[in-house]
Tab-separated table of C-alpha atoms and ligand atoms in Angstrom:
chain	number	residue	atom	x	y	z
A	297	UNK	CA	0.000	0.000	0.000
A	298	UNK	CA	1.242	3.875	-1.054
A	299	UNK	CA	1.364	5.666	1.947
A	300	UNK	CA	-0.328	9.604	0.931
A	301	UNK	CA	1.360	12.193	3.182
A	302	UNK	CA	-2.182	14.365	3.972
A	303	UNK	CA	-0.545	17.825	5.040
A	304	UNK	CA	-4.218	18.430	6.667
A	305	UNK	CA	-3.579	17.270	10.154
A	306	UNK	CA	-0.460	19.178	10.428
A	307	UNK	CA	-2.158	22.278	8.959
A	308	UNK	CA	-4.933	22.237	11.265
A	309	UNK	CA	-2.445	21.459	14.585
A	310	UNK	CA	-0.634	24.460	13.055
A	311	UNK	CA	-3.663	26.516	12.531
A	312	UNK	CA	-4.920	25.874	16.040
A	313	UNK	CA	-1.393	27.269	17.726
A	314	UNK	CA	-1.588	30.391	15.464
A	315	UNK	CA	-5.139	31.563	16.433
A	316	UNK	CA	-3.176	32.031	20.140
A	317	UNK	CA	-1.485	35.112	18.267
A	318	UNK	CA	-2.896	38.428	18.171
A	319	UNK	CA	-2.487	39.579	14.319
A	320	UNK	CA	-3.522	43.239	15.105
A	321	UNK	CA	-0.054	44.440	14.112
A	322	UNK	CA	0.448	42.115	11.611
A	323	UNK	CA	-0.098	42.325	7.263
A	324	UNK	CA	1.517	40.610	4.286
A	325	UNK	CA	1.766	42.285	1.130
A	326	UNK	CA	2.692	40.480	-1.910
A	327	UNK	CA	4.156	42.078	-4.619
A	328	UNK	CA	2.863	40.489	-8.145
A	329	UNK	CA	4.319	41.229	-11.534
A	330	UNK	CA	2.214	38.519	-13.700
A	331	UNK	CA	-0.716	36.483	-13.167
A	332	UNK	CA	-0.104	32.850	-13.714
A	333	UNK	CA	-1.863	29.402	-12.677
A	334	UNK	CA	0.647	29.075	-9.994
A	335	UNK	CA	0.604	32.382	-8.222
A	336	UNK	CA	-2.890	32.152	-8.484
A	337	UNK	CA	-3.262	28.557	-6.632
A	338	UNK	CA	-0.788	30.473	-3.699
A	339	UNK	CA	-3.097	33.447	-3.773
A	340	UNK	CA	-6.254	31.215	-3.143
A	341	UNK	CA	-4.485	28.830	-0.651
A	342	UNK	CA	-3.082	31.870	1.501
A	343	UNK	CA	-5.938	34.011	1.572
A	344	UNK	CA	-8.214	31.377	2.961
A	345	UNK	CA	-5.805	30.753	5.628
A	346	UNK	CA	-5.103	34.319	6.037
A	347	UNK	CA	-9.081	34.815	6.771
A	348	UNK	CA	-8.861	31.956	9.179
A	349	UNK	CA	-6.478	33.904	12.107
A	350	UNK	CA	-7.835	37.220	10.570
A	351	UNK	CA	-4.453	38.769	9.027
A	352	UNK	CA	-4.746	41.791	6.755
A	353	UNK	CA	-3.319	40.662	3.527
A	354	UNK	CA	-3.201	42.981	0.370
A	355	UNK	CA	-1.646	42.085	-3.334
A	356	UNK	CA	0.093	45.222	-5.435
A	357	UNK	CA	-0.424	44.791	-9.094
A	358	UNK	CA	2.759	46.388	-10.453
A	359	UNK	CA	4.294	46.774	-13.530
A	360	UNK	CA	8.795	46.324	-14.618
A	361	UNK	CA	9.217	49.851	-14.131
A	362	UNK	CA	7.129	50.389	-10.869
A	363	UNK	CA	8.846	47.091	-9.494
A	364	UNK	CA	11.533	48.252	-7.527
A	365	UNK	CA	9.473	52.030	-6.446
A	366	UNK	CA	6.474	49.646	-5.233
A	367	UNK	CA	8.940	47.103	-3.056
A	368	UNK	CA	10.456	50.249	-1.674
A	369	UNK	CA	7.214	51.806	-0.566
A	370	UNK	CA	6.510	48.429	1.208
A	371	UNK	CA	9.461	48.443	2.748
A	372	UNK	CA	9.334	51.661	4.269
A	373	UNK	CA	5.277	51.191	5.188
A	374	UNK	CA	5.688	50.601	8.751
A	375	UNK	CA	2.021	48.557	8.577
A	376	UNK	CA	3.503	46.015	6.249
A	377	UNK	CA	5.683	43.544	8.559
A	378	UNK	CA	6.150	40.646	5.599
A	379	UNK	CA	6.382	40.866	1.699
A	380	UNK	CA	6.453	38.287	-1.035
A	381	UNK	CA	7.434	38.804	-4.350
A	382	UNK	CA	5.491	36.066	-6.164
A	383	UNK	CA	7.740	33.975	-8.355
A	384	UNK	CA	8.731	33.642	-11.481
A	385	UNK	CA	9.838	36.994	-11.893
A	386	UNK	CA	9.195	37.967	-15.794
A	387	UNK	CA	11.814	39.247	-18.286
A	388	UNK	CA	12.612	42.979	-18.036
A	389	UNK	CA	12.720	42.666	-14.571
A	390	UNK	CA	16.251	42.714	-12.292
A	391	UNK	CA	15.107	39.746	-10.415
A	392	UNK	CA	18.678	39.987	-8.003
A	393	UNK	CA	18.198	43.872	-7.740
A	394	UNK	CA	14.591	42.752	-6.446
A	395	UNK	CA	16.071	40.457	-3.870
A	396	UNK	CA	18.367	42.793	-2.585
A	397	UNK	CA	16.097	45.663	-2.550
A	398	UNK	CA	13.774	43.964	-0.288
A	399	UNK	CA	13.890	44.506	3.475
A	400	UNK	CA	15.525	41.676	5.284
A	401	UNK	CA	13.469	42.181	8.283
A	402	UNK	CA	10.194	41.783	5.787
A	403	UNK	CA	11.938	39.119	3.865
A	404	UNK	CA	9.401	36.169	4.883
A	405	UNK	CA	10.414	34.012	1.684
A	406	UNK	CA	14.230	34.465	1.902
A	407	UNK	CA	15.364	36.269	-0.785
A	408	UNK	CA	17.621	39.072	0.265
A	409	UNK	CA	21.095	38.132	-0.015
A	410	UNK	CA	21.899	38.362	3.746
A	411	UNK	CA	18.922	36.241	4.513
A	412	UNK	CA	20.211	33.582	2.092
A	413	UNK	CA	23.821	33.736	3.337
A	414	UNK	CA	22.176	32.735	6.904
A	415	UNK	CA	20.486	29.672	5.690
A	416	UNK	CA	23.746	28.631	2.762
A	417	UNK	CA	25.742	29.058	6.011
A	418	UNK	CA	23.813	26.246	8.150
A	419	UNK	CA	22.230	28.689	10.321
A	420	UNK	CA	18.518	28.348	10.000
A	421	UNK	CA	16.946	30.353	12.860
A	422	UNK	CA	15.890	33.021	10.227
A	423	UNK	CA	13.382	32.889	7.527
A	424	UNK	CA	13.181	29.672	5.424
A	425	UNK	CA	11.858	29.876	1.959
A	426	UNK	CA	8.070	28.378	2.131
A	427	UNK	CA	7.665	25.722	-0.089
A	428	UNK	CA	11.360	23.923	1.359
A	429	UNK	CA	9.911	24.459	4.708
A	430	UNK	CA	6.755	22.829	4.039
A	431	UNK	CA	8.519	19.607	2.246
A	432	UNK	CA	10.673	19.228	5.534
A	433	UNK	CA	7.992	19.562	7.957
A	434	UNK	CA	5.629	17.296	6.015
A	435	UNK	CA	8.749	14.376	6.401
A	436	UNK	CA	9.347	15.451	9.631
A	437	UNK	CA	5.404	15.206	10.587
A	438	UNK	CA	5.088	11.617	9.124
A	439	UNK	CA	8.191	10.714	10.527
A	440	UNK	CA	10.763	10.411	7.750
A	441	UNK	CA	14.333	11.067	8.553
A	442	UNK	CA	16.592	12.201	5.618
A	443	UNK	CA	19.394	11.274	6.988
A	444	UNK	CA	21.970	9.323	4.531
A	445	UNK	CA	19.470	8.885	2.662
A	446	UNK	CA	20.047	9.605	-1.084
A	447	UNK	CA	17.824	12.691	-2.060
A	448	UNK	CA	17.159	14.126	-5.305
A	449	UNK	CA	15.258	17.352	-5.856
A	450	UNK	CA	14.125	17.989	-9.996
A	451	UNK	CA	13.956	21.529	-9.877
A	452	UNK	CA	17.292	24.178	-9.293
A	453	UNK	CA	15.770	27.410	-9.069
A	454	UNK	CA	16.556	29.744	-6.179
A	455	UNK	CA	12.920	29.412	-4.482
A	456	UNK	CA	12.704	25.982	-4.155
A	457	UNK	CA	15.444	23.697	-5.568
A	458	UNK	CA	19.036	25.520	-4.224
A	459	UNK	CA	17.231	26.124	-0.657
A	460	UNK	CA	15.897	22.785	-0.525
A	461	UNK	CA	19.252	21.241	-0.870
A	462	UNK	CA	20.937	23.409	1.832
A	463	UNK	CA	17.980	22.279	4.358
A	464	UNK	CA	18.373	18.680	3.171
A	465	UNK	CA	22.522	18.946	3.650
A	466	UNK	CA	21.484	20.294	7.268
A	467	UNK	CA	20.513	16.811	7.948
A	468	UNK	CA	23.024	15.007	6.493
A	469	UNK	CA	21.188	13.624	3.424
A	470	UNK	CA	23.028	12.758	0.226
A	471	UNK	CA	21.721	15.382	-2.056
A	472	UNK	CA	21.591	15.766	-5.839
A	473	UNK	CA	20.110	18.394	-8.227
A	474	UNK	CA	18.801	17.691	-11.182
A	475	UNK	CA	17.693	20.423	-13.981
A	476	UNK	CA	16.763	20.993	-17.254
A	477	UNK	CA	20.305	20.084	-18.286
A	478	UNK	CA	19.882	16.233	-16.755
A	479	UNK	CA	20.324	13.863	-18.655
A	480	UNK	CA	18.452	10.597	-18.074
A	481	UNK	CA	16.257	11.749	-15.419
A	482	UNK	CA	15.329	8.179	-14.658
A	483	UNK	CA	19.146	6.952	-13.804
A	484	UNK	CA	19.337	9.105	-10.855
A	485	UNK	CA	15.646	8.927	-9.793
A	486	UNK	CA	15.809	5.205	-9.721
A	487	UNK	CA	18.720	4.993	-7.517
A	488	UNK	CA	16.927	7.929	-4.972
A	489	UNK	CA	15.286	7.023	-1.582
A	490	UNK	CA	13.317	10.795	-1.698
A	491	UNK	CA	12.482	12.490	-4.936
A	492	UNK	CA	11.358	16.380	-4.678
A	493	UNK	CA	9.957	17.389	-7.608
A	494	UNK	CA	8.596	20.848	-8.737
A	495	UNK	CA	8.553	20.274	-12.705
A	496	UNK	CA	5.410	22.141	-13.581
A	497	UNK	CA	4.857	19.164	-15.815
A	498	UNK	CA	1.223	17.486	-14.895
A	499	UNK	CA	1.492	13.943	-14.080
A	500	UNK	CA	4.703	13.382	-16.464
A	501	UNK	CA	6.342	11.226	-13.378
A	502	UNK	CA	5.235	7.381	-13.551
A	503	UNK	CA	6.273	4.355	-11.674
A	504	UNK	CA	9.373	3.644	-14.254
A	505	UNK	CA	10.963	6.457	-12.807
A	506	UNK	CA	10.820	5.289	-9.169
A	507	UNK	CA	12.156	1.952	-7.326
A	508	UNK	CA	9.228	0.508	-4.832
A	509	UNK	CA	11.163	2.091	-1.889
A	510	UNK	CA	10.437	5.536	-3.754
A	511	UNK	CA	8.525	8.619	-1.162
A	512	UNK	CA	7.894	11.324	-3.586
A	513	UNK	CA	7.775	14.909	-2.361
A	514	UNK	CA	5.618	16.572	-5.179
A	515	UNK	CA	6.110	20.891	-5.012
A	516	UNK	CA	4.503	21.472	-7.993
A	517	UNK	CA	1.259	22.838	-8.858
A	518	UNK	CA	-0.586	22.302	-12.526
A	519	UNK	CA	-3.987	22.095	-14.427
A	520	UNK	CA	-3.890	18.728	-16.547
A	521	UNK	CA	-6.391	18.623	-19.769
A	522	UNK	CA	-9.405	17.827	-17.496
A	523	UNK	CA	-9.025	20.901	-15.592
A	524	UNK	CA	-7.926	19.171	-12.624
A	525	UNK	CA	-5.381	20.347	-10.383
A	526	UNK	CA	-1.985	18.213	-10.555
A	527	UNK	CA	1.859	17.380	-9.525
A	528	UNK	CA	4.497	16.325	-11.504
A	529	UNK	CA	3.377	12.915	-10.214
A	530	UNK	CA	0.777	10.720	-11.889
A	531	UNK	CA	-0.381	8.998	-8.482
A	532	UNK	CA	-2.760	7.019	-10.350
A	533	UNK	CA	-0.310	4.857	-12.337
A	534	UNK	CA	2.381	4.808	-8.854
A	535	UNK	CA	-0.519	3.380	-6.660
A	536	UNK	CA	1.304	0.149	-4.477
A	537	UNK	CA	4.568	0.685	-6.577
A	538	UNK	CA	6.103	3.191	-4.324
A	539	UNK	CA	6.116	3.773	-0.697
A	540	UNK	CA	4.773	7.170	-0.191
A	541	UNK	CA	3.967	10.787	-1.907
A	542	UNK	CA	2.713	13.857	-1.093
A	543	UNK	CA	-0.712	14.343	-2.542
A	544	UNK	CA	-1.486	17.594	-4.851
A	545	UNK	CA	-4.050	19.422	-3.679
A	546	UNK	CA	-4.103	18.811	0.123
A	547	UNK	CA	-0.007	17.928	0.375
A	548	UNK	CA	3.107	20.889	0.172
A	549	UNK	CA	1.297	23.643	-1.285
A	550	UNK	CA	-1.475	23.359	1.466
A	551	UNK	CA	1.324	24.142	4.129
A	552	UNK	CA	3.306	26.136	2.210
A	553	UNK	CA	0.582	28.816	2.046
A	554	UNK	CA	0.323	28.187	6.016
A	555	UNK	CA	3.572	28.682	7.029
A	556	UNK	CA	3.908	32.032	4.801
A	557	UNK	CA	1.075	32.923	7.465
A	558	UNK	CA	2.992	31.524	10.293
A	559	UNK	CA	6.191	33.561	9.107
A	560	UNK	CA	4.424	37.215	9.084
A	561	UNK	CA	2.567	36.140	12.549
A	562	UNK	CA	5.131	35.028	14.396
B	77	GUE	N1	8.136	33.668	-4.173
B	77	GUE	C1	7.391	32.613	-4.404
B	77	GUE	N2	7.400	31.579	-3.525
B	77	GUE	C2	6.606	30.481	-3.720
B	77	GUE	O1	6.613	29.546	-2.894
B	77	GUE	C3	5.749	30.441	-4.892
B	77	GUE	C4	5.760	31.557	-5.771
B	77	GUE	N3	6.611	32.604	-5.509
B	77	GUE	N4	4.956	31.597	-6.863
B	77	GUE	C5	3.940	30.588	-7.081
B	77	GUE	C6	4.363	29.220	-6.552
B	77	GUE	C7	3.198	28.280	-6.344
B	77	GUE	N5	3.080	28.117	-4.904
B	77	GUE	C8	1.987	27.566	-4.229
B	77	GUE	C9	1.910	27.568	-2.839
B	77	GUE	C10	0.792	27.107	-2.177
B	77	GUE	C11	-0.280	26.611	-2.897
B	77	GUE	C12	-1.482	26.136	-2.142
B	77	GUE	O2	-1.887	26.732	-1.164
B	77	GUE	N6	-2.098	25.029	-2.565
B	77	GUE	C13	-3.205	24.432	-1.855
B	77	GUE	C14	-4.543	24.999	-2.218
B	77	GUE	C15	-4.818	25.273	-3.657
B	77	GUE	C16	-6.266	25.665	-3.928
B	77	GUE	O3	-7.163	25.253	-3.186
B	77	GUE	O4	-6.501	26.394	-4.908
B	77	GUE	C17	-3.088	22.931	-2.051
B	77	GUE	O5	-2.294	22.512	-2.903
B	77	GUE	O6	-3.752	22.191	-1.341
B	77	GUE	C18	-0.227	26.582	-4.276
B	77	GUE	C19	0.894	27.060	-4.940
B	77	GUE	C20	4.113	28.755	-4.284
B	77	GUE	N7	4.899	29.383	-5.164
């Protein structure tokens, strides 16, 4: 049997120790450049929670030019005490000048360099970015150690992929990265005990890429033909031929979106 790694009970044990904060002084703003399907999903998943413990959250529509005048007038709006810049960032826009621009103390996704430099140095008492937070907790809530095990994370951007190895090297897992440069995808997935995925490409991961031992980790968020929402994963064909995944709805995404609450609360 395929064990499916619900993030729901951890969300809701989450939830309940959050509504003990008072979110009076508290409001995210998120900083968006481009609609897409992904941002979208986020914007859903965070504002429900968001309602939930009552936080004041407002999105700024802005533009390449106003980019970097907008982040600064968050930044210096004493109200505003987190910011996100949703993700991808599109072309014409300095995506590092963005990242360094944006208030460290405000930084609740980790993208200012100093921010960074904490967490590449081992230290991890600041902000985490979300979604590699939520994949550790979720393993950490069902009780799945990483260490020396051999990980492999498909996906090396700096939100989820580069972060995610530095937490998984924190733990003394065996970590590999593979990209859009890999070559036989299914040589290194077959040989991995965890495979963290965040593709973008619905349901393109069957059981020929995984050994039976497989727990899949699935970050990514799509809309397949049907109109359904769906991982890189197709959990239909991997049913009882790996050991575990995280589900998509209801598995990273669910708690990512809570603990970018969490992070502007606390
Ligand atoms: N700077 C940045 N950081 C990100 O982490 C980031 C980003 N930009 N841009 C967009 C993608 C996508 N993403 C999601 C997070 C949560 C849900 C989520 O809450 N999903 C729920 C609910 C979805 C729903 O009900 O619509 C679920 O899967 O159960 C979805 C998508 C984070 N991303």
């Amino acid at each position: 049997m395929t064990k499916i790694l619900y993030s729901k009970p951890l969300y809701e044990e989450k939830l309940k120790n959050l509504k003990k904060y008072s979110t009076a002084n508290s409001k995210l703003a998120i900083l968006r450049l481009e609609k897409n399907f992904g941002n979208s999903a986020y914007l859903k998943g965070l504002t429900s929670t968001a309602n939930k413990v009552d936080l004041e959250v407002v999105v700024i529509d802005t533009t390449p030019e106003n980019a970097y005048s907008d982040l600064q007038k968050l930044n210096e709006d004493d109200s505003v005490t987190g910011i996100l810049i949703f993700r991808p960032i599109p072309d014409g826009v300095d995506e590092d000048e963005l990242d360094r621009l944006i208030s460290p103390e405000k930084d609740v996704d980790c993208m200012n360099p100093i921010n960074k430099a904490k967490l590449y140095s081992g230290d991890t008492s600041g902000f985490i970015p979300l979604a590699p937070k939520a994949s550790i907790e979720l393993l950490d809530y069902y009780g799945i150690d990483v260490e020396s095990k051999n990980c492999l994370i498909i996906n090396h951007s700096n939100v989820v992929g580069k972060p995610l190895a530095m937490l998984l090297l924190n733990r003394f897992a065996t970590v590999e990265i593979a990209h859009i440069k890999t070559k036989n995808l299914r040589e290194h997935s077959l040989r991995a005990d965890i495979i963290f995925t965040a593709v973008g490409e619905s349901e393109f991961l069957d059981s020929s890429y995984f050994s039976e031992d497989a727990i899949v980790i699935d970050i990514a968020i799509t809309r397949n033909e049907d109109g359904r929402f769906t991982g890189d994963l197709n959990s239909a064909d991997i049913q009882d031929k790996i050991k575990a995944y995280s589900p998509v709805p209801n598995g990273v995404g669910g708690l990512t979106n809570l603990l970018l609450i969490e992070s502007v609360i606390k």
